[in-house]
Amino acid sequence: MMNRRFLHPAIVFFLLTLLVAFLSWVGSIYGWHDVQSLLSSEGLRWQLRNAVPGFLKAPFLGHLLILAFGIGLWMHSGLGALIMRLFMRHSRLSGKEKRAFCWSLMVGGIFLAGCMLLAWGPWNLVRSITGGLEHSPLAEGCTFLVSVGVGTMALVYGYAVDYYHTDRDLVRGLSYAFVRFSGFFITLFFMVQFFASLRYTGLDVFMGLSPSALHLCYVIGLFLTLFLSRTTNE
């Protein structure tokens, strides 16, 4: 559980966005080079137009949403906990767990073999026009394939240990990561607004931050918020 003495990351990024707005207003008054105010009529129009599409176009958001399906099943079915138990050697597996785990590994191996066959097999179904993997449909759909593979293994395990019985159980598993990491997606929204505001006002250039450095800060913030995220019930 996150220490209650510290602010939630979502609140931190919200306050940082307010700070950017204030500094941009000060910069526009004192004529800082290429700094435009967020607290202006044009800034307000930009915020209203950018809030939703800016978030939906955030780097890695689509990939994270797709991965959440497979990871949710992985966690909800108990497969992730079982692998952790094996790694930590906390307990022995029951006969049903061993059989379910073996079925899961077999299905995962078949799925991986199928992906490798598509990548390097004689058919050019999902490779690029030149026959390579770079910029190919297979490479661009890698996130989807990982989610499907992980989710399929978890699904087989869940049914094999009699944890899943109906389609409702499956849907609960698919949505589990969104519940478990709900705080992360909320924080991501405010983080995207902060970085977008920083770019719009020109404060990033004024502070000497290059686009690559700003992108690196975004990636670091993304992984930190993912690591620190907790459920809304905590």
Steps between C-alpha positions, in 0.01 A plus 500: 500500500626844414607707799214733590743774596586551134280641225359264240693523168182618324478797737871569455464527121186713540691743722792499255257593221374792709862602554563490124192718446622752757857511364372537144288796613803658669715428195253663264494813717878531523561400139678170545617376162232294315293447817123533457251516783270213579280746692378681192207476262712309249638278776149422622389408148804274463425324829140431402600365161798297619389339828325195353685441168831577666442226755376248244810563287740473795808287429462134605139544616353273233763233563437512875125466451545193279755343735262556792265232363761225500668613821160518670431136417854408607444653843134413549530131404772440757765407243716796591480416871585138428813594305599732783457214747720279284762772474498570875460130587238582761283191454452188297243472226200273517439242231231715338729805501782300340274371223354845440846654488621240252195561278565872519866460404409269213247749360751782543764298315261427212405867477867606500582243233214633287631856533852389407362313200322815386817703549751269332289242321457461124185714491512876468164560664592749772847614397578823320498541123873433493454181700658638820360559845578870525181709459308179434145429622649237730736749662232767532262248656758362742325650803173338398671163450667517842169580664324217316776252583518589868123514528453163329745332737321653799160402360605137459641497852188659647269243344733210581500582873121555492536868587324607182159353423303752295557784258443745786809363673694564181378859479596557864848380417527723193400806705706414807807704406286810445366462853833409654685787331216751479712758682763472228262597219373796702857611568587453133229746399641774723856416398409537132337836571815618680738409217261634235471830689876517534542463125220743412630779722855461370639470853679179401704690239549792737644261761728340242318164477540332164213290356695180570561604862133585542402162354741327737343682795159385381611135476659513846184656644290235327688210659518670839125558510440142387725373779338721762142449386250339733132420486252769588400298805839542661 
